[in-house]
Short mmCIF file of C-alpha atoms in Angstrom, two decimals:
data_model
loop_
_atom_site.label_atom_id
_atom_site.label_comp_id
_atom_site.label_asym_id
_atom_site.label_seq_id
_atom_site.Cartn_x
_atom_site.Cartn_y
_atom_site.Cartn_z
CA UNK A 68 89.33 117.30 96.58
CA UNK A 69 90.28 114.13 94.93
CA UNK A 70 94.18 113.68 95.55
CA UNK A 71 95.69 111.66 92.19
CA UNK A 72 98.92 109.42 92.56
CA UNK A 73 101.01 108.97 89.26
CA UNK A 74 103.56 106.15 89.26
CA UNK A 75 105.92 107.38 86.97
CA UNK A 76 108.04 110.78 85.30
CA UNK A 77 107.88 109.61 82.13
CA UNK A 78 106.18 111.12 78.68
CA UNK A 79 103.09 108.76 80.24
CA UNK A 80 102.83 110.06 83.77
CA UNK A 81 103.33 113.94 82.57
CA UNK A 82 101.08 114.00 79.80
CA UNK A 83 98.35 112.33 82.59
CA UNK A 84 99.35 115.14 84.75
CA UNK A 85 99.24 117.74 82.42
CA UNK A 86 95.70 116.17 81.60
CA UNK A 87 94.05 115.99 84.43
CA UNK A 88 94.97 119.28 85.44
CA UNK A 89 93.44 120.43 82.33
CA UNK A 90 90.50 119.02 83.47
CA UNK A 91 90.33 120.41 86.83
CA UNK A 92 92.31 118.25 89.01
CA UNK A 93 94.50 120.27 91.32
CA UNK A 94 96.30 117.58 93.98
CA UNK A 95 97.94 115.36 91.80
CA UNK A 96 101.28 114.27 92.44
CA UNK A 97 104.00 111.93 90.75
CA UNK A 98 106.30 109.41 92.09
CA UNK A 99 109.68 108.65 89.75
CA UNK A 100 111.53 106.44 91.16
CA UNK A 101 114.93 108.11 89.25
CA UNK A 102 116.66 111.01 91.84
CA UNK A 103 116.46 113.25 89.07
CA UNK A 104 114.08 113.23 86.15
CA UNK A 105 116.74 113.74 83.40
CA UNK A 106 116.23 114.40 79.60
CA UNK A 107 117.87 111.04 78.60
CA UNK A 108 117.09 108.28 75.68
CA UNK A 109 117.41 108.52 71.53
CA UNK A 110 114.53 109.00 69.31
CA UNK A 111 110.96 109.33 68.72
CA UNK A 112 108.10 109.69 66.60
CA UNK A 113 105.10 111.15 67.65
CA UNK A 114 101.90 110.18 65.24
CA UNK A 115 99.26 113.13 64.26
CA UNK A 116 96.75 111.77 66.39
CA UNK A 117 98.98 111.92 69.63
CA UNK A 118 100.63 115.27 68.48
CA UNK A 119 96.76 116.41 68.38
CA UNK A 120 96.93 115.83 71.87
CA UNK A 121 99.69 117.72 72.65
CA UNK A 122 98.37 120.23 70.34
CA UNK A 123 95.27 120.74 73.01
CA UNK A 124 97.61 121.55 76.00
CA UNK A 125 99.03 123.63 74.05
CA UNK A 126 102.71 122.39 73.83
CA UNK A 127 102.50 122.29 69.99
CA UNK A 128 105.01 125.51 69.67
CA UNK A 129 107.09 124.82 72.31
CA UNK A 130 107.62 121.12 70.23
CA UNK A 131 108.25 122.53 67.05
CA UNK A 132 111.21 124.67 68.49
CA UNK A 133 112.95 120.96 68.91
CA UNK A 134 111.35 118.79 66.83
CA UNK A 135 111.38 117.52 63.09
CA UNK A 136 108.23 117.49 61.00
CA UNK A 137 108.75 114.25 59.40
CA UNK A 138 107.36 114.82 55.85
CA UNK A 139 108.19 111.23 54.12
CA UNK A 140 108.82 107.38 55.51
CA UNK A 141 110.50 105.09 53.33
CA UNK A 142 110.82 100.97 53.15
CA UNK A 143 113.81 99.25 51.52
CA UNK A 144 115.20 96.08 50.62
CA UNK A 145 118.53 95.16 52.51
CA UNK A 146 120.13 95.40 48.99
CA UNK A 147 119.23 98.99 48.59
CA UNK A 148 116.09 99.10 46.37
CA UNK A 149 113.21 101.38 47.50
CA UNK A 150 109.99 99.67 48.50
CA UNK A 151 107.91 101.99 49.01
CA UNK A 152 107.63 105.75 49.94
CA UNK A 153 104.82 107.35 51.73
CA UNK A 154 103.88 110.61 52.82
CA UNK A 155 103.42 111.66 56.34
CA UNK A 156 101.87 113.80 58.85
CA UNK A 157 100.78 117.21 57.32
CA UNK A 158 102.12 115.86 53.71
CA UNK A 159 99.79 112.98 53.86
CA UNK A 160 96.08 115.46 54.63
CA UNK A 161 96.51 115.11 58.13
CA UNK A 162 95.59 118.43 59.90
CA UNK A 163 98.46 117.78 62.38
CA UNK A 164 102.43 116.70 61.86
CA UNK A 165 104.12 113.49 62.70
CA UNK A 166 107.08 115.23 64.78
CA UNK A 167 110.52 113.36 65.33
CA UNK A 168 112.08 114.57 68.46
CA UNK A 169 114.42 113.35 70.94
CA UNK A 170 113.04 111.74 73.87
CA UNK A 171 115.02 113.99 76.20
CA UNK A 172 113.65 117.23 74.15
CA UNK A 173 110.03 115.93 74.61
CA UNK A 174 110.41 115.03 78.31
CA UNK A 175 111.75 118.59 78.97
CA UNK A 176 108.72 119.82 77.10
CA UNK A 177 106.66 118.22 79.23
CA UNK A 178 108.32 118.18 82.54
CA UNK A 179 108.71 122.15 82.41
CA UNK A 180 105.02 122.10 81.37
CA UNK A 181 104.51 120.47 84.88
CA UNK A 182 105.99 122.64 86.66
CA UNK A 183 105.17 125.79 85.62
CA UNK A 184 101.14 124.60 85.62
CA UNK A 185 100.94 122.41 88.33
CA UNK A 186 104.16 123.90 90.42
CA UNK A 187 107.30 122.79 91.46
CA UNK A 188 106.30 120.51 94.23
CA UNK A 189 104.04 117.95 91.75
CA UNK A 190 107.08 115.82 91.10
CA UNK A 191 108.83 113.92 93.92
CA UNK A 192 111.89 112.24 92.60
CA UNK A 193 113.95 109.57 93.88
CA UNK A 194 110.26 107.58 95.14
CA UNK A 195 109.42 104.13 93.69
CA UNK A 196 106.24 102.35 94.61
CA UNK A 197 107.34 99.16 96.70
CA UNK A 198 103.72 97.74 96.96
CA UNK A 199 100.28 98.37 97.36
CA UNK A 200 97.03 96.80 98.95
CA UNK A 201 93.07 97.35 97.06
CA UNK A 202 90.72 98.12 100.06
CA UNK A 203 87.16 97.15 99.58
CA UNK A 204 86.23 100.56 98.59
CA UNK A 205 88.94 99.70 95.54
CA UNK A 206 90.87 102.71 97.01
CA UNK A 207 94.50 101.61 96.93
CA UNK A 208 97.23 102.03 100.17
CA UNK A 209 100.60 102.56 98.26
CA UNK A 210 103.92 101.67 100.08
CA UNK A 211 106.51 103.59 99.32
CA UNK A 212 110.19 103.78 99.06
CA UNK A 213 112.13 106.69 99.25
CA UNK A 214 115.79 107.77 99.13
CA UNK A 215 117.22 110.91 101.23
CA UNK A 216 120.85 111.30 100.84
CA UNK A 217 122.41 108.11 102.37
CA UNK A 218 119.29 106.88 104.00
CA UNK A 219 116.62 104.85 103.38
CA UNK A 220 112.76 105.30 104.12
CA UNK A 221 109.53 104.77 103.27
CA UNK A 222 105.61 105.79 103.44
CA UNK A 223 102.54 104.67 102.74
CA UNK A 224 99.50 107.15 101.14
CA UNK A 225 96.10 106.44 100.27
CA UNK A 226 95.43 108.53 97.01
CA UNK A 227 91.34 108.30 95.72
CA UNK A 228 93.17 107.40 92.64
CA UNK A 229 96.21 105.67 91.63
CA UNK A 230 97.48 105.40 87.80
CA UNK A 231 100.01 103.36 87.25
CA UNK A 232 102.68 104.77 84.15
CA UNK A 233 105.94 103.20 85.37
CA UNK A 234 107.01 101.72 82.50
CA UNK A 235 107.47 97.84 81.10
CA UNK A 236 109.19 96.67 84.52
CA UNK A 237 105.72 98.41 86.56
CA UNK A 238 106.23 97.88 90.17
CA UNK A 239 102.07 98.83 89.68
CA UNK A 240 101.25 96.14 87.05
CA UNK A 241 103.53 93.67 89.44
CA UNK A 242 101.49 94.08 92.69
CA UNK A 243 97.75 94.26 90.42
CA UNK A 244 99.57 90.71 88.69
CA UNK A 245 101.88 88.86 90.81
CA UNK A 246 103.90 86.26 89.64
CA UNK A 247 103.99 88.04 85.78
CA UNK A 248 107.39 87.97 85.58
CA UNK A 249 110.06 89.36 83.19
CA UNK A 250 108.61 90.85 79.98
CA UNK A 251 109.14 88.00 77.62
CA UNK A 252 112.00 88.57 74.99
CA UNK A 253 111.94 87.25 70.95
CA UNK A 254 115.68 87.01 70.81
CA UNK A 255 116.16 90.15 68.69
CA UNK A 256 118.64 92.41 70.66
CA UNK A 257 118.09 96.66 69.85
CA UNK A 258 120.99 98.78 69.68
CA UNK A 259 120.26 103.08 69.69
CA UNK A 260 122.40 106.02 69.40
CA UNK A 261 121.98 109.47 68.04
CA UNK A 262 124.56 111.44 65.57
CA UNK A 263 125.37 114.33 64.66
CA UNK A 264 126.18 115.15 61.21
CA UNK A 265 126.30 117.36 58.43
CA UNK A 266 122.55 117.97 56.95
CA UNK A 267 123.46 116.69 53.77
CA UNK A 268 124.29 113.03 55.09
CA UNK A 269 121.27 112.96 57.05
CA UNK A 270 118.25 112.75 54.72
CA UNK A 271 115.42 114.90 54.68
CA UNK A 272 113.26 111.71 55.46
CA UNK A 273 112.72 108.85 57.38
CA UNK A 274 113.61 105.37 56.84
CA UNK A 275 113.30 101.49 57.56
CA UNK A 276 115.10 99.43 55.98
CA UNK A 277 116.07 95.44 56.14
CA UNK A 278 114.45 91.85 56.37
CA UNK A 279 112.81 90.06 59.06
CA UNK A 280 116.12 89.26 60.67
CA UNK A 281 118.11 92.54 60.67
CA UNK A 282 116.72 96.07 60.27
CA UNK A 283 117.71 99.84 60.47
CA UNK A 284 115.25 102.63 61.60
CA UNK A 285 116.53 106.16 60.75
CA UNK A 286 115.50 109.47 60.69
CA UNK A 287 116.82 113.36 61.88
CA UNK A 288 115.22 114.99 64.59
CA UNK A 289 116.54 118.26 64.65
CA UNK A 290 116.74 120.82 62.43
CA UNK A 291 120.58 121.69 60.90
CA UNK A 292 122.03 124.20 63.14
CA UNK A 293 125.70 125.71 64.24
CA UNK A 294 128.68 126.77 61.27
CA UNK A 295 128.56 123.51 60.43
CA UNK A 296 124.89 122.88 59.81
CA UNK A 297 124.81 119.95 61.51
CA UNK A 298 121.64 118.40 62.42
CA UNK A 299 121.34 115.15 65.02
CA UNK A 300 119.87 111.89 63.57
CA UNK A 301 118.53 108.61 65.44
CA UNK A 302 119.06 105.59 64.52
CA UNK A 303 118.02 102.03 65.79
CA UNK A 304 119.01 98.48 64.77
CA UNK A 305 117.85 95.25 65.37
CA UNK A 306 119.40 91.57 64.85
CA UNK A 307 118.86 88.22 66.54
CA UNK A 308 121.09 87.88 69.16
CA UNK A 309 122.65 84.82 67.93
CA UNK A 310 124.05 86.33 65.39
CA UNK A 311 125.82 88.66 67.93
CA UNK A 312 129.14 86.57 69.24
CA UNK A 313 128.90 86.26 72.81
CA UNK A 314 125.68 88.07 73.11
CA UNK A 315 122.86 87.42 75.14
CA UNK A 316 119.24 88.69 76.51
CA UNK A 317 121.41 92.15 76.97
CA UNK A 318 119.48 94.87 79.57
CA UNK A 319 117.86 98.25 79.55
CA UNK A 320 120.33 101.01 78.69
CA UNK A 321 123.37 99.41 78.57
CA UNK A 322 126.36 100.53 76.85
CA UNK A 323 128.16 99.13 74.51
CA UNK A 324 130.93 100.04 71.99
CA UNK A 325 129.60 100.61 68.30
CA UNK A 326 132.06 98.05 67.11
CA UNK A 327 129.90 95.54 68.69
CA UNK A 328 127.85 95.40 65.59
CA UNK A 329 128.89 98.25 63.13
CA UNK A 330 130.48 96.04 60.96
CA UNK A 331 127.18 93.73 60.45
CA UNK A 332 125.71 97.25 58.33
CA UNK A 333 128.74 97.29 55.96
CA UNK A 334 127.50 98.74 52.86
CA UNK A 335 123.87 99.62 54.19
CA UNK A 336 123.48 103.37 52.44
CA UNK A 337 120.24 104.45 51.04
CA UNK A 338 119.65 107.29 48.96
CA UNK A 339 122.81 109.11 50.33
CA UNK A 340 122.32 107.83 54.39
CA UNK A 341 125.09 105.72 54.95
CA UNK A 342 124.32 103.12 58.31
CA UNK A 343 128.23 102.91 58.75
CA UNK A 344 128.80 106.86 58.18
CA UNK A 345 126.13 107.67 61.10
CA UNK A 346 127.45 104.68 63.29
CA UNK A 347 130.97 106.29 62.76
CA UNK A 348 130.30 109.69 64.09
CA UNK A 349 128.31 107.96 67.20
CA UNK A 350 130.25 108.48 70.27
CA UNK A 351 128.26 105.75 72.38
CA UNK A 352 125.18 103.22 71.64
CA UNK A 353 122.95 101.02 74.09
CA UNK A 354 121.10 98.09 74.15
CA UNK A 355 118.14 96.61 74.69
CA UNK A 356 116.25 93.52 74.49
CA UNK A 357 113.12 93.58 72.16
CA UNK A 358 110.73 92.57 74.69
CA UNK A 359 106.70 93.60 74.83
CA UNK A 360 104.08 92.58 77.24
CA UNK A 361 101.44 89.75 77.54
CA UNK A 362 98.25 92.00 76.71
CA UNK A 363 96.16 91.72 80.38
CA UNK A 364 92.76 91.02 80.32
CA UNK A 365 92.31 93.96 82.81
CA UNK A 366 94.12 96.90 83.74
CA UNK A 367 91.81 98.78 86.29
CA UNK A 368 91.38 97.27 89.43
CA UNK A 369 89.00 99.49 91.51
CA UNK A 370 90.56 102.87 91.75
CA UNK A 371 94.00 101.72 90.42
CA UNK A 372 94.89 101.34 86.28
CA UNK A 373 97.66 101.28 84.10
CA UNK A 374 98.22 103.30 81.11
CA UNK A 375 101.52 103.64 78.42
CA UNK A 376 103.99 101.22 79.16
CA UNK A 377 102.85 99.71 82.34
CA UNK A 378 99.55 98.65 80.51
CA UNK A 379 100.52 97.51 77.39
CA UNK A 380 104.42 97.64 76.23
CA UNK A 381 104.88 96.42 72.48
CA UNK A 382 107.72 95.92 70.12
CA UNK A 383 109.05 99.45 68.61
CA UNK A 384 107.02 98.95 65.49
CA UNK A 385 105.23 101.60 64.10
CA UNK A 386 105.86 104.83 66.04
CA UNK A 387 103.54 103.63 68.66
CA UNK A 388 104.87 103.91 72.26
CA UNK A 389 105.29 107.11 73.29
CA UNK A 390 102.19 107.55 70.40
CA UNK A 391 99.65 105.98 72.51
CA UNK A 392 101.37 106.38 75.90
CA UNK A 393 100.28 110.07 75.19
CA UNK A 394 96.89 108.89 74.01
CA UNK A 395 96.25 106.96 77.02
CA UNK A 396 97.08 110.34 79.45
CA UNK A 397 94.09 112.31 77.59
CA UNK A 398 91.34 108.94 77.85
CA UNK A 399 92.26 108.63 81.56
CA UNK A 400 91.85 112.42 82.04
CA UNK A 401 88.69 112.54 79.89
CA UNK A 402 86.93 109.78 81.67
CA UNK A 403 87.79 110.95 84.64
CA UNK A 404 86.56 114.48 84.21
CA UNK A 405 83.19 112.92 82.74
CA UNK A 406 82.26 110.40 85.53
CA UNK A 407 82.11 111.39 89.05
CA UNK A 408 82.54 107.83 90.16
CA UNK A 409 86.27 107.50 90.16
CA UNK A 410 86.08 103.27 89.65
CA UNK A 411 83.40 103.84 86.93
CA UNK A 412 85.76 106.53 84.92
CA UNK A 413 89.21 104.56 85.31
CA UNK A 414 86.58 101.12 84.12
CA UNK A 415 85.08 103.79 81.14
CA UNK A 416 88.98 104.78 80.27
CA UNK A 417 89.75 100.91 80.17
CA UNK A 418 86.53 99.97 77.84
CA UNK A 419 87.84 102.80 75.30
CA UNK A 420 91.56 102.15 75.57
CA UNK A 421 92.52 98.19 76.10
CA UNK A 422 90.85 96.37 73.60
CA UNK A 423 92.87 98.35 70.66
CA UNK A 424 95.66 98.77 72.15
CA UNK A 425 95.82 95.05 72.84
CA UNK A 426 95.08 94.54 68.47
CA UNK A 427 98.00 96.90 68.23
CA UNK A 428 100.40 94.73 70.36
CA UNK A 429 98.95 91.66 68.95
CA UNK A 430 99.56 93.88 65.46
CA UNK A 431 103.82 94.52 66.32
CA UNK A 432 104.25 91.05 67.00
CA UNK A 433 103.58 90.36 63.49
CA UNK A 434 105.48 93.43 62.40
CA UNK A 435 103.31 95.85 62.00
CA UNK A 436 103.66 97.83 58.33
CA UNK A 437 107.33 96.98 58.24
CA UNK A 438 106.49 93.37 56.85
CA UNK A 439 106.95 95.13 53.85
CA UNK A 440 110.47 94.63 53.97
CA UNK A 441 110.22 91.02 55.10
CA UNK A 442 107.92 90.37 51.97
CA UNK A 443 110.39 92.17 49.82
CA UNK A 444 112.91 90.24 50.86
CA UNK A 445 111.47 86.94 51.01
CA UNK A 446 109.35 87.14 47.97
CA UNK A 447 113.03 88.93 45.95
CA UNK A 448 115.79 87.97 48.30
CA UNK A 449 118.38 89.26 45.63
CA UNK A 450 116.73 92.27 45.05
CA UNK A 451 114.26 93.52 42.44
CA UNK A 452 114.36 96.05 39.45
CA UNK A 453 110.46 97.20 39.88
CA UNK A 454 109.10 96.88 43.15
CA UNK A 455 105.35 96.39 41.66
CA UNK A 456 106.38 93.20 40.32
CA UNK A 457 107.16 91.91 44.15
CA UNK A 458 104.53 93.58 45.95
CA UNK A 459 101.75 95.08 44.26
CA UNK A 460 101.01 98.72 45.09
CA UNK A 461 97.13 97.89 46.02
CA UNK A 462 98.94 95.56 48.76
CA UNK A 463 101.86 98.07 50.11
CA UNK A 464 98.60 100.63 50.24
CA UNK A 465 96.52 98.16 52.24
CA UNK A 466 98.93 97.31 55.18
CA UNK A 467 99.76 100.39 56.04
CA UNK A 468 96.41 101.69 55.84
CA UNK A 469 95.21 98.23 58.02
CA UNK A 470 97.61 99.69 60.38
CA UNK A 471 96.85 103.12 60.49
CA UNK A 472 93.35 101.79 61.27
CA UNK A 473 94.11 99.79 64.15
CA UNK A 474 95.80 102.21 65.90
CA UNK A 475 93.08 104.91 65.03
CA UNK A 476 96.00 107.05 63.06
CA UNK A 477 93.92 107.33 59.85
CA UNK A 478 93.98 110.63 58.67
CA UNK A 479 89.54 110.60 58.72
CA UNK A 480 89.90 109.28 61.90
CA UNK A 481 92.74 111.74 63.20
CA UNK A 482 91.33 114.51 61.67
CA UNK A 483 87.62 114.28 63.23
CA UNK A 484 89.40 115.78 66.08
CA UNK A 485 89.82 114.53 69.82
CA UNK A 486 87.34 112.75 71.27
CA UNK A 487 89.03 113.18 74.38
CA UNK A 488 88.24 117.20 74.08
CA UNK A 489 87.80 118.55 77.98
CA UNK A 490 84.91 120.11 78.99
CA UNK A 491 85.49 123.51 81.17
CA UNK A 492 87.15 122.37 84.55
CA UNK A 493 85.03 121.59 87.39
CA UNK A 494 87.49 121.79 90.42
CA UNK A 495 88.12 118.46 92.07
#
């Protein structure tokens, strides 16, 4: 029986599991490195093709209960005009929805899914990989570190497969690349935070909004709820750090007091969603440095790869992240459930996965389809009165469907179906 290692709790490492046991696998276990896997982080959306996925293990239902079906994503100009608006997920002929959720929500999904399929043992918190060594039979010898109350141990294993989904900092990627280094950072600093707040000041859409220089991602994620019909909105902003007094590379998850930067989205409102009104009723926001990955020229190395994060971070452009981290699970669990040799399948998996996904980083570095409101502002930087006379519709439609392309989110393309469809389990 072929025992599977996952590096990594995350929406990445579940969705593999989930996967693979879909496909047969039965002794497949995940390492998180966290004591507790905890439903933690702001927003996300989840493209149709990845929801597709989810759709096939069947979590589509449980989703909905927590999730948004985003129906609309709108660009505009720092000075308030509108851009562009676009239809999305089912709105826009796709036969599955673009969902914004929570993070948390969509981890809980997922991590319940684990253990109620694959039991309550499949998850070993509070284990980090602390090394590994390739064998010549391209099996891998994981070291690991473990914590047990006050103490201190560790283990080694030898899994027939090891997949590496522990996020941008990898302790997998570091031992398959050593000497990488700290993802590289472009100077813009991230700040998130979620709010809660009466329907009517949320929007019943999604927006981006900004210049090249300072932006604001926004959208709700739940649906409204309680006497007050409040419903609980994310929000994300970005600005070069040295615009930020006394800021600097900042780190994951750390807190800092909205005043930090509220007052740099003074007057930001946008078809009712006022920036400052949502930043008000925050009661804490984080930041982060935007930081990606150099795409690698490999990421299987005998019977050890990388997939989500750990294979190929990029800048939050797009909706791509979690998107393709969830992508990724189903390849790796196709190919594996198609090819007997476990090198071949994890090299198969690679050949279908890496050489888009490392367009699509290549693709957020240059913005992605939010250059539209770098164009906007560039080409009208006080504002325009008709946006066709800035950017010409046949243009606005061509970069985001370029996009779309590249990350094989095209409605044609989505709604073909999965080419990552299981065939009936064969144990192993």
């Amino acid at each position: 029986m072929t025992h599977i290692m996952i590096a990594g709790g995350g929406i990445a490492g579940l969705t593999a599991a989930l996967s693979l046991h879909a496909a047969g696998f039965e002794q497949i276990t995940v390492v998180e490195a966290a004591r507790e896997i905890q439903p933690l982080g702001a927003g996300l959306n989840i493209m149709p093709n990845a929801v597709r996925e989810l759709d096939a293990l069947g979590l589509l239902g449980r989703l909905d209960e927590c999730a948004v079906r985003t129906g609309e994503l709108r660009y505009y100009h720092r000075r308030g005009g509108l851009i562009s608006r676009e239809p999305r997920g089912v709105a826009a002929g796709y036969l599955w929805p673009q969902l914004s959720i929570h993070r948390g929500d969509l981890q809980r999904v997922l991590g319940d899914a684990v253990r109620d399929r694959l039991g309550g043992d499949a998850v070993v918190a509070g284990v980090r990989v602390a090394g590994l060594e390739t064998s010549p039979d391209g099996r891998a010898r994981v070291l690991l570190a473990h914590r047990e109350g006050r103490g201190v141990g560790g283990a080694s294993l030898e899994p027939d497969v090891l997949i590496g989904a522990d996020g941008i900092r990898s302790a997998v990627r570091a031992a398959l690349n050593p000497g990488e280094g700290e993802p590289p950072w472009n100077g813009m600093l991230v700040w998130r935070g979620v709010s809660r707040v009466p329907a009517h000041r949320a929007g019943r859409f999604m927006f981006i909004a900004g210049d090249d220089r300072q932006k604001a991602v926004v959208y709700p994620m739940t649906h409204a709820s309680g006497p007050d019909r409040r419903v609980l909105v994310n929000w994300a902003l970005a600005m070069p750090a040295t615009d930020i007094a006394g800021a600097g590379r900042g780190d994951w998850n750390r807190p800092v007091p909205v005043a930090k930067f509220a007052h740099h989205y003074a007057g930001w409102e946008f078809d009712g969603v006022s920036v400052p009104g949502l930043l008000a009723a925050a009661d804490r926001a984080f930041e982060y440095p935007m930081v990606d990955r150099e795409p690698l020229a490999r990421w299987t190395h005998g019977r050890t790869t990388l997939i989500g994060d750990a294979a190929h971070a990029m800048y939050p452009i797009g909706s791509n992240g979690a998107t393709q981290s969830i992508v990724d699970a189903r390849a790796l669990a196709h190919a594996m459930a198609t090819h007997p040799d476990r090198a071949e399948a994890l090299t198969v998996y690679e050949r279908d996965r890496r050489p888009a996904m490392t367009e699509l980083q290549l693709a957020n570095r240059q913005q992605g389809p939010e250059v539209v409101i770098t164009l906007a502002h560039t080409r009208a930087p006080n504002g325009f009165t008709n946006i066709a006379d800035v950017i010409p519709p046949s243009e606005l439609a061509e970069i985001a469907a370029r996009y779309a392309t590249t990350g094989a989110f095209d409605p044609p393309t989505v709604n073909a179906g999965s080419p990552y469809t299981l065939p009936a389990p064969a144990r192993g």
